[in-house]
């Protein structure tokens, strides 16, 4: 038995992390998935936490693809996925230079500004569905791919482009599920190349993976019963919480709090 699998503290951190990530993957577009790596990183190094979580994310993606089959926007995927592939490649090439703390701080600030922009629209100009913009979508797809590779933090950049489109919640969720299923599958290659999938990490992933389908299906059940009038304010509220969490974690990492 590897040391972490015999450590009760590992399970105290990893089990809640997998449940929160599963609920998020089931329909909340990554809103709570950002808590996964930080929770597991309480007991193992952050890079190892990300490596343990990635195979579990793949299991969740399979369940989500089945649960949300038929609900997706082809144009969003056609615009954003090429950018995501470029972003993953950049993340791979700069893995030794860019730190997790830098990424979290930058994404947190951008997400907070996006939330404040939404609040201003609600108060002063009203909300209208935004048009599809290929250049903008490619850019945010690239940012999502990069931050997903470095810190499993691709949700906020994806939401910055996708939420203003104001799709039906089922279409929004199904599209995000397909997007991140592709992103996570592609990430397997550079993670293998960087040597992150050793026997210890893969065994830990296997032990935790039975929780993945249950938590994911619970998230699907909740989202399929939410009305748009509830879904979108909830998602923006999650973005505010996530932005503050990312800013805190980024500052703490860079200043060694």
Coordinates of C-alpha atoms in Angstrom, one line a residue:
X1 CA 0.0 0.0 0.0
X2 CA 1.4 3.4 -1.0
X3 CA 1.8 6.0 1.9
X4 CA -1.1 8.2 0.8
X5 CA -3.6 5.4 0.5
X6 CA -2.9 4.4 4.1
X7 CA -3.3 8.0 5.3
X8 CA -6.8 8.8 6.7
X9 CA -6.1 12.5 6.1
X10 CA -5.8 11.8 2.3
X11 CA -9.4 10.5 2.3
X12 CA -10.7 13.3 4.5
X13 CA -9.5 15.7 1.8
X14 CA -10.0 13.6 -1.4
X15 CA -13.5 12.3 -0.9
X16 CA -15.1 15.7 -0.4
X17 CA -13.0 17.0 -3.4
X18 CA -14.3 14.2 -5.7
X19 CA -17.9 14.8 -4.6
X20 CA -17.7 18.6 -5.2
X21 CA -16.1 18.1 -8.6
X22 CA -18.6 15.5 -9.6
X23 CA -21.6 17.7 -8.7
X24 CA -19.9 20.5 -10.8
X25 CA -19.2 18.2 -13.7
X26 CA -22.8 17.0 -13.7
X27 CA -24.1 20.4 -14.8
X28 CA -22.6 23.5 -13.1
X29 CA -20.0 24.1 -15.8
X30 CA -17.0 23.7 -13.5
X31 CA -18.3 26.1 -10.9
X32 CA -17.2 23.9 -7.9
X33 CA -14.5 21.9 -9.8
X34 CA -11.9 24.5 -8.8
X35 CA -12.1 23.3 -5.3
X36 CA -10.9 19.8 -6.2
X37 CA -7.2 20.4 -6.6
X38 CA -6.8 22.8 -3.6
X39 CA -8.6 20.3 -1.3
X40 CA -6.5 17.3 -2.3
X41 CA -3.4 19.6 -2.2
X42 CA -3.9 20.0 1.5
X43 CA -2.3 16.5 1.9
X44 CA -0.2 16.0 -1.2
X45 CA 1.7 18.4 -3.5
X46 CA -0.5 20.4 -6.0
X47 CA 1.0 18.8 -9.1
X48 CA 0.3 15.4 -7.7
X49 CA -3.2 16.4 -6.7
X50 CA -3.9 17.5 -10.3
X51 CA -2.5 14.2 -11.6
X52 CA -4.7 12.2 -9.3
X53 CA -7.8 14.1 -10.2
X54 CA -7.4 14.0 -14.0
X55 CA -8.4 10.3 -14.5
X56 CA -11.3 10.9 -12.2
X57 CA -12.4 13.8 -14.4
X58 CA -12.3 11.5 -17.4
X59 CA -14.7 9.1 -15.7
X60 CA -17.0 12.1 -14.8
X61 CA -16.8 13.3 -18.4
X62 CA -18.0 9.9 -19.7
X63 CA -21.0 9.9 -17.3
X64 CA -21.8 13.6 -18.2
X65 CA -21.6 12.9 -22.0
X66 CA -24.1 10.1 -21.6
X67 CA -26.4 12.2 -19.3
X68 CA -26.4 15.3 -21.5
X69 CA -26.3 13.6 -24.9
X70 CA -28.0 15.6 -27.6
X71 CA -27.7 18.9 -25.8
X72 CA -24.9 21.0 -27.3
X73 CA -24.2 24.0 -29.6
X74 CA -22.0 22.9 -32.5
X75 CA -20.8 26.4 -33.3
X76 CA -19.6 27.1 -29.8
X77 CA -17.5 23.9 -30.0
X78 CA -16.2 24.7 -33.5
X79 CA -15.1 28.1 -32.3
X80 CA -13.6 27.3 -28.9
X81 CA -12.1 23.9 -29.2
X82 CA -9.3 24.8 -31.7
X83 CA -8.3 27.6 -29.3
X84 CA -8.3 25.1 -26.4
X85 CA -5.9 22.9 -28.2
X86 CA -3.6 25.8 -28.8
X87 CA -3.9 26.7 -25.1
X88 CA -3.1 23.2 -23.9
X89 CA 0.0 23.1 -26.1
X90 CA 1.2 26.4 -24.7
X91 CA 0.6 25.1 -21.2
X92 CA 2.6 22.0 -21.9
X93 CA 5.5 24.1 -23.4
X94 CA 5.6 26.5 -20.4
X95 CA 4.9 24.0 -17.6
X96 CA 8.3 24.6 -16.1
X97 CA 7.9 28.4 -16.2
X98 CA 4.3 29.3 -15.3
X99 CA 3.3 28.6 -11.8
X100 CA -0.1 27.5 -10.5
X101 CA -0.2 30.7 -8.4
X102 CA 0.2 33.0 -11.3
X103 CA -2.5 31.3 -13.3
X104 CA -5.0 31.3 -10.4
X105 CA -4.4 35.0 -9.7
X106 CA -4.8 36.1 -13.3
X107 CA -7.9 34.0 -13.9
X108 CA -9.4 35.2 -10.6
X109 CA -9.0 38.9 -11.5
X110 CA -10.4 38.4 -15.0
X111 CA -13.4 36.4 -13.6
X112 CA -14.1 39.1 -11.0
X113 CA -14.0 41.8 -13.7
X114 CA -16.4 39.8 -15.8
X115 CA -18.8 39.4 -12.9
X116 CA -18.7 43.1 -12.2
X117 CA -19.4 43.8 -15.9
X118 CA -22.5 41.5 -15.6
X119 CA -23.7 43.4 -12.5
X120 CA -23.4 46.7 -14.3
X121 CA -25.4 45.3 -17.2
X122 CA -28.1 44.1 -14.9
X123 CA -28.4 47.4 -13.1
X124 CA -28.0 49.9 -16.0
X125 CA -28.3 48.4 -19.5
X126 CA -30.2 45.2 -19.2
X127 CA -29.2 41.8 -20.5
X128 CA -29.4 40.6 -24.0
X129 CA -28.0 37.4 -25.6
X130 CA -24.6 38.1 -27.0
X131 CA -23.8 37.1 -30.6
X132 CA -21.3 34.4 -31.5
X133 CA -17.8 36.0 -32.1
X134 CA -15.3 33.5 -33.5
X135 CA -12.2 35.5 -32.6
X136 CA -13.4 36.1 -29.1
X137 CA -14.5 32.5 -28.7
X138 CA -11.1 31.2 -30.0
X139 CA -9.3 33.5 -27.5
X140 CA -11.3 32.4 -24.5
X141 CA -11.1 28.8 -25.6
X142 CA -7.3 29.1 -25.7
X143 CA -7.3 30.6 -22.2
X144 CA -9.6 27.8 -21.0
X145 CA -7.3 25.2 -22.4
X146 CA -4.2 26.8 -20.9
X147 CA -5.6 27.3 -17.4
X148 CA -7.2 23.8 -17.5
X149 CA -3.8 22.3 -18.3
X150 CA -1.9 24.2 -15.6
X151 CA -4.5 24.2 -12.8
X152 CA -7.7 22.4 -13.8
X153 CA -9.1 26.0 -13.9
X154 CA -10.7 26.1 -17.3
X155 CA -14.2 26.8 -16.1
X156 CA -14.1 30.6 -15.7
X157 CA -12.6 31.4 -19.1
X158 CA -15.1 29.1 -20.8
X159 CA -17.9 30.8 -18.9
X160 CA -16.8 34.3 -19.9
X161 CA -17.6 33.4 -23.5
X162 CA -20.4 31.0 -23.1
X163 CA -22.6 32.5 -20.4
X164 CA -23.5 35.7 -22.3
X165 CA -24.8 33.6 -25.1
X166 CA -27.8 32.8 -22.8
X167 CA -28.5 29.3 -24.1
X168 CA -31.1 27.1 -22.6
X169 CA -29.4 25.7 -19.4
X170 CA -29.4 22.2 -20.9
X171 CA -27.7 23.4 -24.0
X172 CA -25.2 25.5 -22.1
X173 CA -24.4 22.5 -19.8
X174 CA -24.2 19.9 -22.6
X175 CA -21.9 22.1 -24.6
X176 CA -19.6 22.7 -21.6
X177 CA -19.6 18.9 -21.0
X178 CA -18.4 18.2 -24.5
X179 CA -15.8 21.0 -24.5
X180 CA -14.2 19.8 -21.2
X181 CA -14.4 16.1 -22.2
X182 CA -12.3 16.9 -25.2
X183 CA -9.9 19.1 -23.2
X184 CA -9.4 16.5 -20.5
X185 CA -8.8 13.7 -23.0
X186 CA -6.2 15.8 -24.8
X187 CA -4.5 16.7 -21.5
X188 CA -3.7 13.0 -20.9
X189 CA -1.0 13.0 -23.5
X190 CA 1.2 15.9 -22.0
X191 CA 0.5 14.6 -18.5
X192 CA 1.9 11.2 -19.5
X193 CA 4.9 13.0 -21.1
X194 CA 5.6 15.0 -18.0
X195 CA 5.6 11.7 -15.9
X196 CA 2.6 12.5 -13.7
X197 CA 0.9 9.1 -14.0
X198 CA 3.0 6.9 -11.8
X199 CA 1.7 3.8 -10.0
X200 CA 0.9 5.8 -6.8
X201 CA -1.2 8.5 -8.5
X202 CA -3.1 6.0 -10.7
X203 CA -3.9 3.8 -7.8
X204 CA -5.2 6.7 -5.8
X205 CA -7.4 7.7 -8.8
X206 CA -8.7 4.2 -9.1
X207 CA -9.6 4.0 -5.4
X208 CA -11.6 7.3 -5.6
X209 CA -13.2 6.8 -9.0
X210 CA -16.3 4.9 -7.8
X211 CA -17.5 8.1 -6.3
X212 CA -17.3 9.9 -9.6
X213 CA -20.5 8.6 -11.4
X214 CA -22.6 9.0 -8.3
X215 CA -21.6 12.6 -7.7
X216 CA -21.9 13.5 -11.4
X217 CA -25.4 12.1 -11.7
X218 CA -26.4 14.0 -8.6
X219 CA -25.3 17.2 -10.3
X220 CA -27.2 16.2 -13.5
X221 CA -30.4 15.6 -11.5
X222 CA -30.2 19.1 -9.9
X223 CA -29.5 21.1 -13.1
X224 CA -32.1 19.4 -15.2
X225 CA -34.7 20.7 -12.7
X226 CA -33.4 24.3 -12.6
X227 CA -35.2 27.1 -14.5
X228 CA -33.1 29.6 -16.5
X229 CA -34.2 32.4 -14.0
X230 CA -32.5 30.4 -11.3
X231 CA -29.7 28.8 -13.3
X232 CA -28.0 32.0 -14.6
X233 CA -28.0 34.0 -11.4
X234 CA -26.7 31.0 -9.6
X235 CA -23.9 30.5 -12.1
X236 CA -22.8 34.2 -11.9
X237 CA -22.9 33.9 -8.1
X238 CA -20.6 30.9 -8.3
X239 CA -18.3 32.9 -10.6
X240 CA -18.0 35.6 -7.9
X241 CA -17.1 33.0 -5.2
X242 CA -14.7 31.3 -7.5
X243 CA -13.0 34.6 -8.5
X244 CA -12.4 35.5 -4.9
X245 CA -11.1 32.0 -4.1
X246 CA -8.7 32.1 -7.1
X247 CA -7.4 35.5 -6.1
X248 CA -6.9 34.4 -2.6
X249 CA -5.1 31.2 -3.6
X250 CA -3.0 32.9 -6.2
X251 CA -1.8 35.7 -3.8
X252 CA -1.2 33.1 -1.0
X253 CA 0.9 30.9 -3.3
X254 CA 3.0 33.8 -4.6
X255 CA 3.6 35.3 -1.2
X256 CA 3.9 32.0 0.6
X257 CA 1.1 32.6 3.1

